XYZ file of C-alpha atoms in Angstrom:
262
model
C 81.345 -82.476 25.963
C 83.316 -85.737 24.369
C 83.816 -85.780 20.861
C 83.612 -89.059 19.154
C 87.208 -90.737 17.562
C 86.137 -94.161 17.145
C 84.396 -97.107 19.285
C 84.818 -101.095 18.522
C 84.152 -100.766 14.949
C 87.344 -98.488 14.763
C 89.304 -101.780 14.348
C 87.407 -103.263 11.639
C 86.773 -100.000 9.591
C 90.440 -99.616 9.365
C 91.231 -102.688 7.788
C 88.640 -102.572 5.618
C 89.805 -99.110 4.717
C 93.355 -100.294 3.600
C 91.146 -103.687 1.505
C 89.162 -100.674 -0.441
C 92.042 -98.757 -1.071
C 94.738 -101.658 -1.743
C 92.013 -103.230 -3.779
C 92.068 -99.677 -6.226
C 96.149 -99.709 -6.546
C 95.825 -96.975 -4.381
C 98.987 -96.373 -2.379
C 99.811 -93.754 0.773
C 102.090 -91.024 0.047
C 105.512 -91.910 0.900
C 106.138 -90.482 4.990
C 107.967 -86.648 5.264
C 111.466 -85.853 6.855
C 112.612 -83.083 8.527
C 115.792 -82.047 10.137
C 116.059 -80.725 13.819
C 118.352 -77.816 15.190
C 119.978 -78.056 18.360
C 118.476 -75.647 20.069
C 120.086 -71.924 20.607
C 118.181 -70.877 23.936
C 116.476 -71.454 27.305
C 113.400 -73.299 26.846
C 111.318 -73.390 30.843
C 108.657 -75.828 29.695
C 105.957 -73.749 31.141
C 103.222 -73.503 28.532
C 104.318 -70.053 27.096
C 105.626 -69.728 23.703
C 107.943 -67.477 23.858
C 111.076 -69.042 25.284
C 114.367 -68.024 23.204
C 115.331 -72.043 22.527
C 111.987 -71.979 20.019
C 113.639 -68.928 18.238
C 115.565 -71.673 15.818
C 113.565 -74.528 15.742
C 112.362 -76.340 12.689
C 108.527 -75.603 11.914
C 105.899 -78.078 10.409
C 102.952 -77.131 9.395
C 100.645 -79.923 9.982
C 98.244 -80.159 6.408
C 97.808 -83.903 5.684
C 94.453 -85.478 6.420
C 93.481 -88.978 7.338
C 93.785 -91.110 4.406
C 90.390 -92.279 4.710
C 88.631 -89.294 5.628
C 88.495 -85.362 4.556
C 86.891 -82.189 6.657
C 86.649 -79.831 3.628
C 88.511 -76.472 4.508
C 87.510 -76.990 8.014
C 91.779 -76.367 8.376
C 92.225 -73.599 7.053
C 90.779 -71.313 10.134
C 92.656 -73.388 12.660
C 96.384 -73.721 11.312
C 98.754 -75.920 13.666
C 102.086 -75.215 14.024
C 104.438 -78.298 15.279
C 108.214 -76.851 16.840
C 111.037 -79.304 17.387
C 114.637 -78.592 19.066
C 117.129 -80.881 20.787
C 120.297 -80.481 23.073
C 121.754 -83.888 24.352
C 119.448 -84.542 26.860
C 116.044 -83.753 25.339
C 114.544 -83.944 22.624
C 111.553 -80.348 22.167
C 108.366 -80.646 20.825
C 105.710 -77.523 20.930
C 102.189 -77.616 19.714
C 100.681 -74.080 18.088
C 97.178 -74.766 17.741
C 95.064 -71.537 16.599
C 91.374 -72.330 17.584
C 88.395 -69.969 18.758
C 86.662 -72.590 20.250
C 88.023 -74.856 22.725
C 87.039 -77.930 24.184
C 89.274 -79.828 26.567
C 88.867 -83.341 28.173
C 90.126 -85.096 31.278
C 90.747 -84.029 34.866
C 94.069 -85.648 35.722
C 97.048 -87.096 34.066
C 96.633 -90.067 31.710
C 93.105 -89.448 31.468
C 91.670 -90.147 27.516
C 92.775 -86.884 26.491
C 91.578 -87.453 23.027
C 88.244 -87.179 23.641
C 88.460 -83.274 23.466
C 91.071 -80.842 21.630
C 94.725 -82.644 22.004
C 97.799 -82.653 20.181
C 99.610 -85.963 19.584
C 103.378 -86.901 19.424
C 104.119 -90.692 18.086
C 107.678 -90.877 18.745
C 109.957 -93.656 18.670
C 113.604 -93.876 18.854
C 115.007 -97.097 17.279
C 112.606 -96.694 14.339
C 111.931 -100.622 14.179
C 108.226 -100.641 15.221
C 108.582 -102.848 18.092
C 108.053 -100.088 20.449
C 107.554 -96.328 20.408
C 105.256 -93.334 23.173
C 102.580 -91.522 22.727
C 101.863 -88.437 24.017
C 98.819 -86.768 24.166
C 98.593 -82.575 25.578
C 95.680 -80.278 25.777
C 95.181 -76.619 26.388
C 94.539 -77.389 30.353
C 97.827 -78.669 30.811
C 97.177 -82.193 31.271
C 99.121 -84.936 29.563
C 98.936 -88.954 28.859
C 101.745 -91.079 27.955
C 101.277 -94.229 26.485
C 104.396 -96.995 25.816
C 103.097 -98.914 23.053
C 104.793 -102.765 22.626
C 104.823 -105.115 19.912
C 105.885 -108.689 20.678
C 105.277 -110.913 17.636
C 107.839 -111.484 14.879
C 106.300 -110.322 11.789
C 106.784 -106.341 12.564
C 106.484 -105.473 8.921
C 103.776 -102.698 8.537
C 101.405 -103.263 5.684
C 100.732 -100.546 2.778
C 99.495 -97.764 5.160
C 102.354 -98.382 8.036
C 100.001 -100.610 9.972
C 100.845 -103.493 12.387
C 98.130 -106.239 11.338
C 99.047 -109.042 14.260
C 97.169 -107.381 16.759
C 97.611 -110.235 19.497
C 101.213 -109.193 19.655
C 100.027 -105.183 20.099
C 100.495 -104.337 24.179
C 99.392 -100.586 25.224
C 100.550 -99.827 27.976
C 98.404 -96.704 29.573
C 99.951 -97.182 32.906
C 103.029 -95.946 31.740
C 104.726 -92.813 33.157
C 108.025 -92.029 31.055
C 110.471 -91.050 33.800
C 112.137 -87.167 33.180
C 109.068 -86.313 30.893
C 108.534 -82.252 30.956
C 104.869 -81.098 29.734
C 102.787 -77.653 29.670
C 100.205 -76.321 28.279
C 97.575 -73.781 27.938
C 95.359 -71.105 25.674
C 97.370 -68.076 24.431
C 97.244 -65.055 26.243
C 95.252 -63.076 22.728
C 92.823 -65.764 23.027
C 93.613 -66.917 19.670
C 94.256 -70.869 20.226
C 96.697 -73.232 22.673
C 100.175 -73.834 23.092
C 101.627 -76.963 24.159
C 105.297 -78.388 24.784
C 107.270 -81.481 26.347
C 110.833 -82.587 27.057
C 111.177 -85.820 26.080
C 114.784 -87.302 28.069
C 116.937 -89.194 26.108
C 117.336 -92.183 28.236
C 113.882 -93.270 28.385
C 113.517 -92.867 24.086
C 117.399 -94.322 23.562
C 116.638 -96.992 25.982
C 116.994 -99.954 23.450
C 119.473 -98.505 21.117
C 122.050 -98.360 24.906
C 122.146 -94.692 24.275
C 121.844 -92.079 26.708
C 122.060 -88.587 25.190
C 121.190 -87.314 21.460
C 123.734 -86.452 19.116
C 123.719 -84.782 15.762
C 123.212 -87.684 12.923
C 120.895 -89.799 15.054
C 117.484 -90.355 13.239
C 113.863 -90.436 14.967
C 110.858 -91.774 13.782
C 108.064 -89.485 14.462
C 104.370 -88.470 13.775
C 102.870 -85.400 15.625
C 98.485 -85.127 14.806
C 96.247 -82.784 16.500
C 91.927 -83.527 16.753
C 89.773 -81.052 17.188
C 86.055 -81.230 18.081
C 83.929 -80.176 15.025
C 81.005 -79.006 17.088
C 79.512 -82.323 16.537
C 80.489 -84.217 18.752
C 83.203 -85.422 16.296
C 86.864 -85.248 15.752
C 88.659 -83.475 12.946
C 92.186 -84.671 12.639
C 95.283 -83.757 10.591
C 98.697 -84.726 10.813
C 102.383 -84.468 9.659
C 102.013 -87.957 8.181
C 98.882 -89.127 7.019
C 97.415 -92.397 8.631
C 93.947 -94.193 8.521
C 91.298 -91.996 10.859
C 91.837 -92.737 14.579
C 94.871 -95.674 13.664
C 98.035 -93.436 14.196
C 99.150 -95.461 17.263
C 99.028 -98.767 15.210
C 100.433 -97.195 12.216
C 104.159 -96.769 12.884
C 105.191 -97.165 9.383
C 103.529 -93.456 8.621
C 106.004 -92.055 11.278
C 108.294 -89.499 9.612
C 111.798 -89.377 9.857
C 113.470 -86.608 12.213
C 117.219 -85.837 11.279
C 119.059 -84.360 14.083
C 121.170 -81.391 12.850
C 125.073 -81.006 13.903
C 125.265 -78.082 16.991
């Protein structure tokens, strides 16, 4: 079973979105912060939740829905919980992702993980749109990375943190980010999925010269998780609300991640 996110109207529904809603002096809600603890313990990277290093993390509650689209209390039964931690080399991000029905896509790595249950991390680590990953996980384990690259000189987002000059917009699927740590996989009480990556600070400080993290830096970041409705559609919900199936164009919604001193 795929669920649905979007086909080659996706494009032009989007931007007709933000004319409707720019038209009704409607504007999105300014994008969250959080700050992130260096982390106090082990963490193995091995799909499990219970490593010591996620003891201290920060917690976000994902609640904010696309800002063209709403799924009623369809939510409120299937909370996700997003965990981040650092230490110089990595940045930590977990995915808690209650769920009593669960539908996973793909057979391999980079596969279009989206079309079943994922969780997504937008993460980029200059914060000047011009290039940032994705990462998609699901409850098998799998994972896709995605380098996204914007060429043109107009990087200015418009009123919902999109990029508009899409023949300067490069996805690059091929991409494998070099140290990258993932797991996954359902919880052992059959309640949901659990997912985590290691993201190595040389491949995300790459442009700024920088090859560890230190307390002070700031990230730009926007986690979202879909889940199939049981109609062959995607529910979606994120830190930082973006136009329905846009948050890779949209890196003017990503959030800001303050690292926290040791």
């Amino acid at each position: 079973m795929h669920c649905k996110t979007g086909g080659a109207n996706m494009r032009l529904a989007g931007i007709l979105t933000g004319l409707l809603l720019a038209a009704a002096g409607w504007a999105a809600p300014a994008v969250p912060s959080a700050e992130m603890p260096f982390r106090r313990g082990e963490i193995a990277i091995d799909g499990k939740p219970g490593d010591p290093g996620w003891e201290n993390a920060a917690r976000i509650v994902l609640a904010a829905e696309p800002l063209n689209q709403r799924f009623g209390d369809y939510w409120a039964t299937r909370p996700t919980t997003v965990l981040l931690a650092y230490d110089e080399t990595f940045i930590y991000i977990a995915f808690l992702c209650k769920d009593d029905r669960i539908v996973t896509a793909g057979e391999k790595h980079d596969d279009a993980l989206h079309a079943g249950d994922v969780a997504e991390t937008f993460i980029d680590g200059t914060g000047d749109h011009r290039q940032f990953f994705e990462i998609q996980q699901n409850a098998a384990g799998l994972a896709r990375d995605v380098n996204y690259l914007f060429t043109g000189f107009n990087n200015v987002p418009d009123e919902d943190g999109y990029l508009t000059d899409w023949n300067n917009i490069w996805d690059d699927i091929c991409c494998d980010i070099r140290g990258l740590r993932f797991a996954g996989g359902k919880l052992a009480d059959g309640s949901g999925w659990f997912t985590e990556l290691a993201i190595p600070a040389p491949e995300l400080l790459r442009r700024s010269g920088r090859r560890q993290f230190a307390p002070g830096m700031t990230l730009r970041a926007n986690f979202v998780r879909l889940d199939c409705s049981g109609e062959n559609r995607s529910a979606a919900v994120s830190w930082s609300p973006t136009v329905f199936g846009r948050p890779h164009r949209s890196p003017g919604r990503m959030g800001f991640l303050k690292l926290l001193p040791r």
